[in-house]
Short mmCIF file of N, CA and C in Angstrom, two decimals:
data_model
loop_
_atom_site.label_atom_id
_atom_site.label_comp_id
_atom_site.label_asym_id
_atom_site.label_seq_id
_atom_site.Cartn_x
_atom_site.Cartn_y
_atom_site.Cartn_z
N UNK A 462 40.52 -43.24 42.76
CA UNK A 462 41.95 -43.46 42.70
C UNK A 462 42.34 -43.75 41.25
N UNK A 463 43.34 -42.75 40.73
CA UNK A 463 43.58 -43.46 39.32
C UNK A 463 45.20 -43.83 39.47
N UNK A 464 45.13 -44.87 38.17
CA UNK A 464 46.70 -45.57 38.04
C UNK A 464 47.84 -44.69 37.77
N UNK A 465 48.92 -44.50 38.65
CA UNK A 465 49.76 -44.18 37.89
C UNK A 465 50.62 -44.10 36.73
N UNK A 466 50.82 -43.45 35.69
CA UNK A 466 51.54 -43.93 34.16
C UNK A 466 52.76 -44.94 34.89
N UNK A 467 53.11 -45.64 34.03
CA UNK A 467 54.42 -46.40 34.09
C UNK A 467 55.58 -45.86 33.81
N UNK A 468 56.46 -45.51 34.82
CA UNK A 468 57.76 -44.77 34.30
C UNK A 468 58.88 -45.82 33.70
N UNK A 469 58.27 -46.08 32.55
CA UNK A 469 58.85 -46.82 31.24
C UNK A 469 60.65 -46.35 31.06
N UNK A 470 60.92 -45.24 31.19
CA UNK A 470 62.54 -44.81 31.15
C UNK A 470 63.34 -45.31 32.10
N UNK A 471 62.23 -44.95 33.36
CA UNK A 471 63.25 -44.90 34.65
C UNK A 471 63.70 -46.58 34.72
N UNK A 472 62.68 -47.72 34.39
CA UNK A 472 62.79 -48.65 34.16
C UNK A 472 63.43 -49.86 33.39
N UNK A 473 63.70 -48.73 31.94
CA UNK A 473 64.54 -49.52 30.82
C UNK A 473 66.26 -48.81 31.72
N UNK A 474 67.03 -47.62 32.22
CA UNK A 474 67.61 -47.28 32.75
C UNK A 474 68.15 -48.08 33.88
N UNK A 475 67.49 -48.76 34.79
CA UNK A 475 67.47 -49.19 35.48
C UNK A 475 68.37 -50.88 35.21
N UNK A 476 67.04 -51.13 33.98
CA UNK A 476 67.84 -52.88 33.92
C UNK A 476 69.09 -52.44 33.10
N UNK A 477 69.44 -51.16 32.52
CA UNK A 477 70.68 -51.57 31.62
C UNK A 477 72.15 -51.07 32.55
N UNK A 478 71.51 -50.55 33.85
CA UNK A 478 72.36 -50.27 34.73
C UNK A 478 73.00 -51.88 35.13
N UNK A 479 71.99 -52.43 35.66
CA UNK A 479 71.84 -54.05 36.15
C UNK A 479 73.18 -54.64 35.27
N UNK A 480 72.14 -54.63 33.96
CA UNK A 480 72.92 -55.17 32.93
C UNK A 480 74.94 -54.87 32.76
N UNK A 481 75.01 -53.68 32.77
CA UNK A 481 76.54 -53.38 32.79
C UNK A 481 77.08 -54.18 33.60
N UNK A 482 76.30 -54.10 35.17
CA UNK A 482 77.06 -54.43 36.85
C UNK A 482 77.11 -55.79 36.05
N UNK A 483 76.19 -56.51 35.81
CA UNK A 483 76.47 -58.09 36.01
C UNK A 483 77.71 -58.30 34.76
N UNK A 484 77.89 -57.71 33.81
CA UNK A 484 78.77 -58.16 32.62
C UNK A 484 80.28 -57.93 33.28
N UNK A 485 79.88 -56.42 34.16
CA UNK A 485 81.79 -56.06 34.48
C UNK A 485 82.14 -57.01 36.27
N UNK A 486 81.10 -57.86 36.45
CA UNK A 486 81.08 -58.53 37.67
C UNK A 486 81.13 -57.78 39.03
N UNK A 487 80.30 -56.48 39.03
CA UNK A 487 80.14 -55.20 39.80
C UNK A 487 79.12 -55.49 40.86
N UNK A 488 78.88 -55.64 41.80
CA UNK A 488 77.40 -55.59 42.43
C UNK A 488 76.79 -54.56 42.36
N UNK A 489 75.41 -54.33 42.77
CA UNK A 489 74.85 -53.30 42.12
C UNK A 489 73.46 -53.82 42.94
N UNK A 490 72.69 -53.42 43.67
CA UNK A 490 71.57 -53.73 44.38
C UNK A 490 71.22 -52.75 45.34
N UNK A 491 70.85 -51.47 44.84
CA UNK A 491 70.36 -50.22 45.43
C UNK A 491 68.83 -50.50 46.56
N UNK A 492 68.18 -51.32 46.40
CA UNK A 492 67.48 -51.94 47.22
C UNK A 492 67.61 -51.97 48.45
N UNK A 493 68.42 -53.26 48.48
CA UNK A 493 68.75 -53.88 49.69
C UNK A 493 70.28 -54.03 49.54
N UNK A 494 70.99 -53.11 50.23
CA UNK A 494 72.65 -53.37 50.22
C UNK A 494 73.44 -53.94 50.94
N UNK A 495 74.10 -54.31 51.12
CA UNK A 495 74.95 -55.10 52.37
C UNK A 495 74.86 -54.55 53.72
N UNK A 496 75.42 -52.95 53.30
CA UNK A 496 75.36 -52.33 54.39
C UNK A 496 75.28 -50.89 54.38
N UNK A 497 74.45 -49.30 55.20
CA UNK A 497 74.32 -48.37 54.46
C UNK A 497 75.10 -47.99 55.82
N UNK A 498 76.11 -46.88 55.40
CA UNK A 498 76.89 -46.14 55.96
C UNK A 498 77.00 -44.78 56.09
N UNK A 499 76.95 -43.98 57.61
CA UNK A 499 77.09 -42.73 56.85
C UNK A 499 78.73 -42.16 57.52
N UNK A 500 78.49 -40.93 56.82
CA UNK A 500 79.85 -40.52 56.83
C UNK A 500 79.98 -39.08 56.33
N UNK A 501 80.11 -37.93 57.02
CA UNK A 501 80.01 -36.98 56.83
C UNK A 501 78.72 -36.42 56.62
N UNK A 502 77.74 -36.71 57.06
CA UNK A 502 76.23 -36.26 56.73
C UNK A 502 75.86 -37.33 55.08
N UNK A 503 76.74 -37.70 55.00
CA UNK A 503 76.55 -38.62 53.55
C UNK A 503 76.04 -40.40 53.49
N UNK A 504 74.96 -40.80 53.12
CA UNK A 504 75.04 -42.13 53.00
C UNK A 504 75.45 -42.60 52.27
N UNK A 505 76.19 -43.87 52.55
CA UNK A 505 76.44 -44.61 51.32
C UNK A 505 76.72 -46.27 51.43
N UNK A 506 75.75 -46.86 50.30
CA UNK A 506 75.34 -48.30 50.36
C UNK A 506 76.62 -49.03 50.08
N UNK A 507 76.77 -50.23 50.83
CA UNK A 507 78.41 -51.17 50.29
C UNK A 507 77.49 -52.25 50.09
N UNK A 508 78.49 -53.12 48.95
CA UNK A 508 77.92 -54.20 48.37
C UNK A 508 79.37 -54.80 47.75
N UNK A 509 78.83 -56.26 48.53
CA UNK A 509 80.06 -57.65 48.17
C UNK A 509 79.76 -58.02 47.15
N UNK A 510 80.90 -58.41 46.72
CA UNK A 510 80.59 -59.37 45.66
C UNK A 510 82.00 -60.40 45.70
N UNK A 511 81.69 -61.61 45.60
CA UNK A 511 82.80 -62.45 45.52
C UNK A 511 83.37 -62.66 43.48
N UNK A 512 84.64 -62.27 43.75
CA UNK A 512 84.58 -62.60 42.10
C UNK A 512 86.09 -63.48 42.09
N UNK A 513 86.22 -64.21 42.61
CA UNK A 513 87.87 -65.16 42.89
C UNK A 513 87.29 -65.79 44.15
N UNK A 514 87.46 -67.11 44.03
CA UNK A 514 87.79 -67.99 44.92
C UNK A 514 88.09 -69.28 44.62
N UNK A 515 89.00 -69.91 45.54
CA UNK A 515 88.90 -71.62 45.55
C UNK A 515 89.12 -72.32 46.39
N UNK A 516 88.43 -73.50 46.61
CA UNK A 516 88.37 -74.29 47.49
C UNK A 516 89.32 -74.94 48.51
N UNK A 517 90.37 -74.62 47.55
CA UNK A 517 91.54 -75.29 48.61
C UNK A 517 92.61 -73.92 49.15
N UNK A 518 92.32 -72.59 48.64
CA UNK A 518 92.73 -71.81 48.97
C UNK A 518 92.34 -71.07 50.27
N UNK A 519 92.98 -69.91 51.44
CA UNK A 519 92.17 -69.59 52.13
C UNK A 519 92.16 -68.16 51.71
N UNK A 520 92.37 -67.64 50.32
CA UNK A 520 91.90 -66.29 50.30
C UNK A 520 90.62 -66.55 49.13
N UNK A 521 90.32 -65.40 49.38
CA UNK A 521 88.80 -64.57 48.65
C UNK A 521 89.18 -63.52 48.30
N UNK A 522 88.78 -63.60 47.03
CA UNK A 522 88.96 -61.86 46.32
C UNK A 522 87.03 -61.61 46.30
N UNK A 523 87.26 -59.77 46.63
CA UNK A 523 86.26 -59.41 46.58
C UNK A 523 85.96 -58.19 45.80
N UNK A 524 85.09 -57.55 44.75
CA UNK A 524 85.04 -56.37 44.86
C UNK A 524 84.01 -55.52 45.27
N UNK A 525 84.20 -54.50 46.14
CA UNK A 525 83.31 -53.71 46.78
C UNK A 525 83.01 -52.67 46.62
N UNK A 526 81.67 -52.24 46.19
CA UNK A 526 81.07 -51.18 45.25
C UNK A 526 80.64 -50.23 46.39
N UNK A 527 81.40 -48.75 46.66
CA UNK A 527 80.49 -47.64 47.55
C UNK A 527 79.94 -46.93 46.60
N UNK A 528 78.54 -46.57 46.92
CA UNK A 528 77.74 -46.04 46.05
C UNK A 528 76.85 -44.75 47.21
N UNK A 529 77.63 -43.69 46.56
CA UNK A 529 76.93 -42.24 47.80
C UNK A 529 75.30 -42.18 47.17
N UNK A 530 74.82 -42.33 48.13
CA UNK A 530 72.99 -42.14 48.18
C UNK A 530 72.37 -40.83 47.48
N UNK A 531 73.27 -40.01 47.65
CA UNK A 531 73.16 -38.53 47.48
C UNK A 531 73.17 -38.06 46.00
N UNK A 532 74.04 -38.40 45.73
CA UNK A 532 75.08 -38.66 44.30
C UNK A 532 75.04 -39.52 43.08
N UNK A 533 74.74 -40.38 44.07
CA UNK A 533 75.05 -41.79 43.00
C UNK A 533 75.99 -42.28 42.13
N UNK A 534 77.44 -41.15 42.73
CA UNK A 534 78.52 -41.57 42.99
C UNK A 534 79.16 -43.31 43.16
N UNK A 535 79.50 -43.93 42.09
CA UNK A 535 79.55 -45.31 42.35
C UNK A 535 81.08 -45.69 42.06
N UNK A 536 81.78 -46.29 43.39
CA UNK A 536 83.15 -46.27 43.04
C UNK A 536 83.89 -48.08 43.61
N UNK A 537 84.76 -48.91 42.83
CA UNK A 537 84.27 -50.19 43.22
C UNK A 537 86.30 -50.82 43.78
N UNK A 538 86.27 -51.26 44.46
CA UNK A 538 87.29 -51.64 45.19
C UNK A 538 87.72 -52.97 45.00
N UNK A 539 89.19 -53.70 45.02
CA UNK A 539 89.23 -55.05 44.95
C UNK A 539 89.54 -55.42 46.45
N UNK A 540 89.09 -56.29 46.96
CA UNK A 540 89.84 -56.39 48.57
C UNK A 540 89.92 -57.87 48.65
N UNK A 541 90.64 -58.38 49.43
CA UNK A 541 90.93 -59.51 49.45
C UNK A 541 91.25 -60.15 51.21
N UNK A 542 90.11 -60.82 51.20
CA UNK A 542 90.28 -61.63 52.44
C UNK A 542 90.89 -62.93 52.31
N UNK A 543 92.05 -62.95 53.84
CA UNK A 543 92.93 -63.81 53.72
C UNK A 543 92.64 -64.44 55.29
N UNK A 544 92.47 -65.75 55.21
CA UNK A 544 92.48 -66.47 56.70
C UNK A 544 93.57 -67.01 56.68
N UNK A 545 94.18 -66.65 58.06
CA UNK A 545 95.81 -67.19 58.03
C UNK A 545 95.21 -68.29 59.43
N UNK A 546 95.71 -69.23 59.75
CA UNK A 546 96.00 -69.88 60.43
C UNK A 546 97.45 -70.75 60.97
N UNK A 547 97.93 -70.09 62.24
CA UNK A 547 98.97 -70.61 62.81
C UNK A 547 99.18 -70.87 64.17
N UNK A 548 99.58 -71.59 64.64
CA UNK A 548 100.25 -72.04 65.66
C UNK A 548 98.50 -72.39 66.57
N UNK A 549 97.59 -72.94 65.71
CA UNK A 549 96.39 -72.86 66.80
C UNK A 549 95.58 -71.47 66.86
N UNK A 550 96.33 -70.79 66.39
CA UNK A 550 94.87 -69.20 66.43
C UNK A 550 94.70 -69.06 64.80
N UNK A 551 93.42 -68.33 64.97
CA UNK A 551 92.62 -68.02 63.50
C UNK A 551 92.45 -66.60 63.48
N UNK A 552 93.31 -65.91 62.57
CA UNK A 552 92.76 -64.69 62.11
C UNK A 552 92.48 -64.51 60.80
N UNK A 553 91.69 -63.54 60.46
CA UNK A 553 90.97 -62.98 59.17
C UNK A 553 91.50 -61.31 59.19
N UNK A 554 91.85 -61.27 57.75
CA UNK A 554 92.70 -59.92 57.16
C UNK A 554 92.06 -59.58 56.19
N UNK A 555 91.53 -58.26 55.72
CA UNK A 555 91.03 -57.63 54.73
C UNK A 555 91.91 -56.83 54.48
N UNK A 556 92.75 -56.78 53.16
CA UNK A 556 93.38 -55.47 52.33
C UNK A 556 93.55 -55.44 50.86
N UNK A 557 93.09 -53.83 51.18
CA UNK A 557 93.00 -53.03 49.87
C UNK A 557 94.17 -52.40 49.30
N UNK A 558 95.30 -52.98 48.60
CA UNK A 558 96.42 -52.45 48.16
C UNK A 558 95.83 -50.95 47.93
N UNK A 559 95.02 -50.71 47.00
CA UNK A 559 94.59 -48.96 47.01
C UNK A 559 94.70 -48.09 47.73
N UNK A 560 93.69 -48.50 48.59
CA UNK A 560 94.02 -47.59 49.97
C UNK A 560 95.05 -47.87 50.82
N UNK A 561 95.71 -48.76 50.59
CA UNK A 561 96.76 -49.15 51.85
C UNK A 561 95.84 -49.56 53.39
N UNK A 562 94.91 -50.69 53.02
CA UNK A 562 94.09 -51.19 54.12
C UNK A 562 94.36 -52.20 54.14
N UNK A 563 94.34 -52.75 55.98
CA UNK A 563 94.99 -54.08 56.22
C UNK A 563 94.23 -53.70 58.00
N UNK A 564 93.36 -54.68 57.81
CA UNK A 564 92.21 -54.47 58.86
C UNK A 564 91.62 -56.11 59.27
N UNK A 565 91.45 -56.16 60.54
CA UNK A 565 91.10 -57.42 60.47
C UNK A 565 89.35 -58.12 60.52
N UNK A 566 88.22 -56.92 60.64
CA UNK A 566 87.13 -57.22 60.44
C UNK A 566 86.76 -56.29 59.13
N UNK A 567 85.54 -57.34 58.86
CA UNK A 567 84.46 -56.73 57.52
C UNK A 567 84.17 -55.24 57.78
N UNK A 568 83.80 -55.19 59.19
CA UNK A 568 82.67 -53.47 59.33
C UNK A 568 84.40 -52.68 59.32
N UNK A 569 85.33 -52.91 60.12
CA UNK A 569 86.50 -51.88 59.46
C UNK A 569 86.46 -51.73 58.35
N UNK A 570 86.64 -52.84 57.55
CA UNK A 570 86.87 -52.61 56.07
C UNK A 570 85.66 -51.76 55.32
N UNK A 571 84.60 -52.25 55.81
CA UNK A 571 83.58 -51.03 54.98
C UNK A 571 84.13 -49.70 55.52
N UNK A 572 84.27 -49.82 56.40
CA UNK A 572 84.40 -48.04 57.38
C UNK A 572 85.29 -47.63 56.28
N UNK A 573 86.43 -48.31 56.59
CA UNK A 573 87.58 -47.93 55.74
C UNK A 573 87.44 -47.45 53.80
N UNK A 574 86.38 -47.97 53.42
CA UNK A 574 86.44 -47.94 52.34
C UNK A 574 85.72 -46.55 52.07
N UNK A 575 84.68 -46.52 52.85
CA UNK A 575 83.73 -45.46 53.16
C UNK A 575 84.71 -44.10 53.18
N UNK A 576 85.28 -44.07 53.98
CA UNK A 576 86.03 -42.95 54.16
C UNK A 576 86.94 -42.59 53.12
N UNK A 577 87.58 -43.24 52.59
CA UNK A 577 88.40 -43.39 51.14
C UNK A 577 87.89 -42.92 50.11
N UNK A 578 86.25 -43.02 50.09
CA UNK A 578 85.38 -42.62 49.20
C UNK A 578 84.90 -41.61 49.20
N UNK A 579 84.59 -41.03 50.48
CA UNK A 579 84.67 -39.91 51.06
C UNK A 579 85.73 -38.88 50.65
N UNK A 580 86.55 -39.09 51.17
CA UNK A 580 87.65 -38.05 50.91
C UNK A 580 87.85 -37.90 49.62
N UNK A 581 88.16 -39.22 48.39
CA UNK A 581 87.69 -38.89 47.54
C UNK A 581 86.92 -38.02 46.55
N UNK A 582 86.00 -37.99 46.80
CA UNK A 582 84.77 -37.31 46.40
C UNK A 582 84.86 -35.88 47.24
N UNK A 583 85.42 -35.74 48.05
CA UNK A 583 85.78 -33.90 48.95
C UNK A 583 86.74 -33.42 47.85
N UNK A 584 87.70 -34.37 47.42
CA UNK A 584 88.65 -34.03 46.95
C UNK A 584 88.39 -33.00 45.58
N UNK A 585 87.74 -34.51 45.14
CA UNK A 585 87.62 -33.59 43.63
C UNK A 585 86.09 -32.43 43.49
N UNK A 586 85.33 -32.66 44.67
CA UNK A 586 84.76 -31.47 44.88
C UNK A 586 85.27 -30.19 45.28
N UNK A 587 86.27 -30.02 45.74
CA UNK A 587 87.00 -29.37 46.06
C UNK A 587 88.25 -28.68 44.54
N UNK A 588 88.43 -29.92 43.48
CA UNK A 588 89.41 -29.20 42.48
C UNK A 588 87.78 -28.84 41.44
N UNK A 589 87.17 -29.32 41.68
CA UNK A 589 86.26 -27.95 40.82
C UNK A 589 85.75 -27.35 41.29
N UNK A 590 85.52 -26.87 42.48
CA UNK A 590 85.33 -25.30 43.13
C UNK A 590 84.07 -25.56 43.70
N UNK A 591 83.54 -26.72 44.34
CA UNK A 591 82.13 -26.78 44.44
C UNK A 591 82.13 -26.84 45.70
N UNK A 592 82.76 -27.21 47.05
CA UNK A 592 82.82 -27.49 48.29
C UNK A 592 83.72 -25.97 48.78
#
């Protein structure tokens, strides 16, 4: 059995990818992702990241990175969860002014984003002649 060489590029590539995500506050964890989705014969990994919050507030800003498996297509979303509480009931709201999303669970909101990304990416495969 001999050692494999060290793929020294793929590696320095790798952390300076890291490196960007953590400076522009991007998630970025091709590993293990939040959640892998498919969608049109296409996968694609979502990943949270909390970048706004406070303690006495009940929203959360989030931004959420779809990244096509295929592609490596990486496109990143702001969304913002809001817990409203009134009259005795508790609901939770996710929306994406971008897309015009206003959904009340997490897996909608990935769906939702998924598809956005999707069409997306048809789109402009489509204005350069490739689809």
């Amino acid at each position: 059995m001999t050692q494999q060489p060290t793929p020294v590029k793929f590696r320095v590539q790798m952390a300076q990818e890291h490196d960007r995500a953590k400076i522009h506050g991007v998630p970025y964890n091709l590993v293990k992702p939040d959640a892998v989705i498919t969608n049109a014969g296409h996968d694609y990994s979502v990943d949270w990241f909390q970048v706004e919050f406070d303690n006495m507030s009940p929203t959360r800003i989030y931004s959420v990175t779809i990244i096509c498996r295929d592609t490596g297509h990486r496109v990143s979303y702001r969304v913002i969860e809001k817990n409203r509480r009134a009259r005795g009931r508790h609901a939770v709201h996710f929306n994406c002014a971008f897309i015009g999303m206003n959904v009340r669970s997490r897996e909608e909101a990935q769906d939702a984003l998924v598809a956005a990304t999707a069409a997306a990416r048809h789109d402009t495969l489509l204005v350069e002649g490739v689809a």
